[in-house]
PDB file of C-alpha atoms in Angstrom:
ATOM      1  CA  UNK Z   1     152.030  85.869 110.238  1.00 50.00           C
ATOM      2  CA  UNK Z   2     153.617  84.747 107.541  1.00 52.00           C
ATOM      3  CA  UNK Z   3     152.875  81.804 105.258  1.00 56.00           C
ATOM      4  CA  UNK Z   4     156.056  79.896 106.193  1.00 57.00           C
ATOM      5  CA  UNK Z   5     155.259  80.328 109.859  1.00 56.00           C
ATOM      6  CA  UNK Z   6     151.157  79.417 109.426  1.00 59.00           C
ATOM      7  CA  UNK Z   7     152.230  76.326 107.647  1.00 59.00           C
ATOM      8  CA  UNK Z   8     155.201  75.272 109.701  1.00 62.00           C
ATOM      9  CA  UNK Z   9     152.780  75.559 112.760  1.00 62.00           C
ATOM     10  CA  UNK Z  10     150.362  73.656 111.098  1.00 60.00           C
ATOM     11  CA  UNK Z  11     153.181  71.432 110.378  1.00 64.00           C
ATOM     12  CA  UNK Z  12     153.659  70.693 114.284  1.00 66.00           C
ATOM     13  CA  UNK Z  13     149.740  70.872 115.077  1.00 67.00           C
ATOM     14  CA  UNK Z  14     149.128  67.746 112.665  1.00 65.00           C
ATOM     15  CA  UNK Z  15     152.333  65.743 114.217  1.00 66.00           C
ATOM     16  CA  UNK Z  16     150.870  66.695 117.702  1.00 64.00           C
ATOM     17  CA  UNK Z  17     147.493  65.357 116.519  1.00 59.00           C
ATOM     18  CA  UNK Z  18     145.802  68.442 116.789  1.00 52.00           C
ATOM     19  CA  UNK Z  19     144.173  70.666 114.386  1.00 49.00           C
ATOM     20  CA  UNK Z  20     141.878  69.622 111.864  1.00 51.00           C
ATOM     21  CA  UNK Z  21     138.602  71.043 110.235  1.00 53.00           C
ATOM     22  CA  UNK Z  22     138.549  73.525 107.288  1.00 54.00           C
ATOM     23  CA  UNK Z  23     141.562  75.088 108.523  1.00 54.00           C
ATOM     24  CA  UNK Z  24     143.557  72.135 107.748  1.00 53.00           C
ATOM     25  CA  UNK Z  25     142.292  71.822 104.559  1.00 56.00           C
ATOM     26  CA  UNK Z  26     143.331  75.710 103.360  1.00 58.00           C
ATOM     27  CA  UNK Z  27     146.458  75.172 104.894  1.00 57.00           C
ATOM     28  CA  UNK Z  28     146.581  72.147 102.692  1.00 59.00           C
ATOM     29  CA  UNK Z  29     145.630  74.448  99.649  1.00 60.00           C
ATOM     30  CA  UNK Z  30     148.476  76.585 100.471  1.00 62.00           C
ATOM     31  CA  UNK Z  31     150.826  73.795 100.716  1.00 62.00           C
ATOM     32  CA  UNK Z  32     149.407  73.006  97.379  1.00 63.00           C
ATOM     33  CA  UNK Z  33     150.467  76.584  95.971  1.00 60.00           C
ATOM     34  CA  UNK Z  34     153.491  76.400  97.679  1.00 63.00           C
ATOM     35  CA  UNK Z  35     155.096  73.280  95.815  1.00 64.00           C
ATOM     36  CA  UNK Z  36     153.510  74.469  92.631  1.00 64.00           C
ATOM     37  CA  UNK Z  37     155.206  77.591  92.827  1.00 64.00           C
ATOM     38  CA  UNK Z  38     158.479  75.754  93.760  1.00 63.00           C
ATOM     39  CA  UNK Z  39     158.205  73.656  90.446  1.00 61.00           C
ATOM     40  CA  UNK Z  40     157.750  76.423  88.368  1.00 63.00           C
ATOM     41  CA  UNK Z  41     161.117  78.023  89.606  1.00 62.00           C
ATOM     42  CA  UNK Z  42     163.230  75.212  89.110  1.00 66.00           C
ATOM     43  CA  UNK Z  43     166.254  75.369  87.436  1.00 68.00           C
ATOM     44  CA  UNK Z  44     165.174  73.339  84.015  1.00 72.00           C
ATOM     45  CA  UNK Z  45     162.286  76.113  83.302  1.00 72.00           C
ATOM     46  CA  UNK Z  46     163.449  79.056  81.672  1.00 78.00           C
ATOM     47  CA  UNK Z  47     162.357  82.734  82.810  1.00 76.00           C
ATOM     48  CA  UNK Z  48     161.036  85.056  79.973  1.00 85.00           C
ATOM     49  CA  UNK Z  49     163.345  88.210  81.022  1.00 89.00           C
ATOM     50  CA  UNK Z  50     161.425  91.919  82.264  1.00 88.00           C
ATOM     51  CA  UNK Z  51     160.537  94.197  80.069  1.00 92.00           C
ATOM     52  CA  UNK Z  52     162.033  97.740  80.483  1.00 93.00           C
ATOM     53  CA  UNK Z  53     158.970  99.510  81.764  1.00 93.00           C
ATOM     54  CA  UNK Z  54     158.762  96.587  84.871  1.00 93.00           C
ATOM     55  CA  UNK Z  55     162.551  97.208  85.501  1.00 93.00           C
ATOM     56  CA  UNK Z  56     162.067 101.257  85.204  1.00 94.00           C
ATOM     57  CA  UNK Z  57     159.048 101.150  87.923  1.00 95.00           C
ATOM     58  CA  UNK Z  58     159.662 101.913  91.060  1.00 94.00           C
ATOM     59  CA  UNK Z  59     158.615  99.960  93.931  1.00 93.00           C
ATOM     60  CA  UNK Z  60     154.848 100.971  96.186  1.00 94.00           C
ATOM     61  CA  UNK Z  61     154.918 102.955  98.583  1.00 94.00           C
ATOM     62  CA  UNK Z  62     153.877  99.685 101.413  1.00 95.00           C
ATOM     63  CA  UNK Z  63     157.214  97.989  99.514  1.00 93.00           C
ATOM     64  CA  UNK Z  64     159.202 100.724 100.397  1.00 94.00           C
ATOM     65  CA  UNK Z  65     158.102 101.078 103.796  1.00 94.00           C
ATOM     66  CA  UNK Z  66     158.761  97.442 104.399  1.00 94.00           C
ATOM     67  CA  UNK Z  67     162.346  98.182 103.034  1.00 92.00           C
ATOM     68  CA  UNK Z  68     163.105 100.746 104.925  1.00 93.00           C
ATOM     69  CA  UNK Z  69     162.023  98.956 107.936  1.00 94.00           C
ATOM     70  CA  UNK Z  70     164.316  95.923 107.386  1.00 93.00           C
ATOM     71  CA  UNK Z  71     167.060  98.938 106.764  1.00 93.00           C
ATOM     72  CA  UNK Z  72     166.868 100.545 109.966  1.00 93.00           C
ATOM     73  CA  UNK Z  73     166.902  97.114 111.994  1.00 93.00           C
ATOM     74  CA  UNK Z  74     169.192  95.367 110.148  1.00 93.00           C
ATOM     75  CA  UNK Z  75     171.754  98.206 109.412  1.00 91.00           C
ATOM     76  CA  UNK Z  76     172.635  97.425 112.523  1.00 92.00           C
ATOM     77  CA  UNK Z  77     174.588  94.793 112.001  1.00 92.00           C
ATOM     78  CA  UNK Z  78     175.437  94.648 108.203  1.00 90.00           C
ATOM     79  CA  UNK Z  79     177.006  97.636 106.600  1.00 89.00           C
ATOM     80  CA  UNK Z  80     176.254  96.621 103.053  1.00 87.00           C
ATOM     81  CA  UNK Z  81     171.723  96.728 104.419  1.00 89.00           C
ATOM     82  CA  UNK Z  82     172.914 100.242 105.619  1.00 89.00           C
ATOM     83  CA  UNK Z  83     174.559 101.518 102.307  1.00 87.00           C
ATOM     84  CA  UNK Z  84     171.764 100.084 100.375  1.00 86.00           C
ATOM     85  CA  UNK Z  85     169.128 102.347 102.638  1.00 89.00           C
ATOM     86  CA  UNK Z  86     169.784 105.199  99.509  1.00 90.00           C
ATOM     87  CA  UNK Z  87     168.056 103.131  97.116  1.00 92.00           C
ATOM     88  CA  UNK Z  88     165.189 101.620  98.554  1.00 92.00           C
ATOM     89  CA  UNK Z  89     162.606 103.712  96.738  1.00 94.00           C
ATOM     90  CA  UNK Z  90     164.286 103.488  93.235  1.00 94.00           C
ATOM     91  CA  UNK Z  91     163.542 101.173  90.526  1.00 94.00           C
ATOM     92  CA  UNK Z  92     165.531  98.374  89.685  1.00 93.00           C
ATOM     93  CA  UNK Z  93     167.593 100.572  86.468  1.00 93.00           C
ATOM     94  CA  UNK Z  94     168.358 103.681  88.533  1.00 93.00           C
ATOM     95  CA  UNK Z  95     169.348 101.443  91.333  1.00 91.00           C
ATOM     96  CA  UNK Z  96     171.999  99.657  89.385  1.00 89.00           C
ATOM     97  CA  UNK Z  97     173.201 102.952  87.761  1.00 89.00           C
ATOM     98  CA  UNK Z  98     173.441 104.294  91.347  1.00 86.00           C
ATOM     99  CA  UNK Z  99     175.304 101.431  92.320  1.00 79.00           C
ATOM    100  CA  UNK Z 100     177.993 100.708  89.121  1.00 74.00           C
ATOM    101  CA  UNK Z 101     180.371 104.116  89.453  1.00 67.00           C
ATOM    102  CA  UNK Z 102     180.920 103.114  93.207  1.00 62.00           C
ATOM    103  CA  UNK Z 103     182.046  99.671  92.364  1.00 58.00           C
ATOM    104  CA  UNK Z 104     184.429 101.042  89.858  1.00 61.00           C
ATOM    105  CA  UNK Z 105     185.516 103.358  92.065  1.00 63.00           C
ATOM    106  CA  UNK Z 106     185.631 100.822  94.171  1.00 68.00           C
ATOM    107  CA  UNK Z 107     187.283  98.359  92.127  1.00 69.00           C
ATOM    108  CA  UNK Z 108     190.072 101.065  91.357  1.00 73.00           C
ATOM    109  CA  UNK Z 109     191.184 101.433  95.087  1.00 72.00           C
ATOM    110  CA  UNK Z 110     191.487  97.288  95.713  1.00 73.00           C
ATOM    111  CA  UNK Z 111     193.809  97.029  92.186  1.00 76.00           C
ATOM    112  CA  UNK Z 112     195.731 100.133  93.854  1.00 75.00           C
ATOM    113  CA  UNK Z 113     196.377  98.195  97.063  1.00 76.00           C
ATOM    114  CA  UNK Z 114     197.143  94.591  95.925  1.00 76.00           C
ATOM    115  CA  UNK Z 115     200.105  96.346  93.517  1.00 76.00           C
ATOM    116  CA  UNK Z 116     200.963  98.309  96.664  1.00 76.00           C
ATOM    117  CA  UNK Z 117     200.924  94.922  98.673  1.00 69.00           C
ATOM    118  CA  UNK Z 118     202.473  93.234  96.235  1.00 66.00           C
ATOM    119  CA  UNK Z 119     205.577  95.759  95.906  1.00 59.00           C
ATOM    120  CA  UNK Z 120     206.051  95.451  99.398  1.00 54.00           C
ATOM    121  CA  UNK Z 121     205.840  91.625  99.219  1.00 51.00           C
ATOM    122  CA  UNK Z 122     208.885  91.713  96.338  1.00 52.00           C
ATOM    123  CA  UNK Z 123     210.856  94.620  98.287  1.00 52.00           C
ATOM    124  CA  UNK Z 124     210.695  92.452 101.776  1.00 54.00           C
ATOM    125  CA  UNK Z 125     212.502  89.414  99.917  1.00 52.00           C
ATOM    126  CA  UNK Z 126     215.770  91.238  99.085  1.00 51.00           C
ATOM    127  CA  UNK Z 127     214.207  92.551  95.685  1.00 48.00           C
ATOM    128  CA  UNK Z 128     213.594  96.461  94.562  1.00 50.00           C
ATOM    129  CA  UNK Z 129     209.669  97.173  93.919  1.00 49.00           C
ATOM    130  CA  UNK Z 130     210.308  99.891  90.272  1.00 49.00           C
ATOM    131  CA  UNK Z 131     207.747 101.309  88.371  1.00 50.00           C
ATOM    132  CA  UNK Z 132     209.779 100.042  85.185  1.00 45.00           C
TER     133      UNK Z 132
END
């Protein structure tokens, strides 16, 4: 289980009365970590950026599994999960490089359809769409 799940159980075990022991006590260590790992990502501390080897390595091989696990369930439903399934085993740099000509490419075809869209939109109110 995860440690959201261990502690929100533990949550509703203390509320019910129950629990108690040295288990409550690690779970109250964990809580501990928890909001001290919550106060040093808050918004008023700043982040020292990654260095180019930690952005060049790829991810381990349990990381990737996990990914490609989420992938197949989730694809699913979400089209963007599925179209990411290509990338799940590259590092954060080849990822983005993978990623950038599509959106331009992407990018390209949405400009070509709003001018489209909005020639039709001028021609439909008595005026000429012109390429002058």
């Amino acid at each position: 289980m995860g440690r959201t799940v261990l502690l929100n159980n533990w949550q509703r075990e203390r509320k019910r009365g129950g629990g108690g022991g040295e288990e409550e006590e690690e779970e109250e260590e964990e809580e501990s970590v928890e909001e001290e790992e919550s106060v040093k990502a808050s918004p008023e501390r700043t982040v020292e950026p990654l260095s180019q080897s930690v952005l060049d390595r790829r991810p381990c091989a349990n990381a990737v599994r996990s990914l490609q696990r989420v992938v197949q369930v989730q694809g699913e439903y979400w089209q963007s999960v599925k179209d990411s399934s290509s990338s799940v085993d590259l590092s954060y740099l080849q990822a983005q490089r993978r990623r950038r000509p599509r959106r331009d490419s992407d990018g390209e075809a949405v400009a070509a359809i709003a001018a489209l869209s909005v020639g039709g939109v001028a021609a439909g109110r008595g005026g000429v769409a012109s390429d002058e």
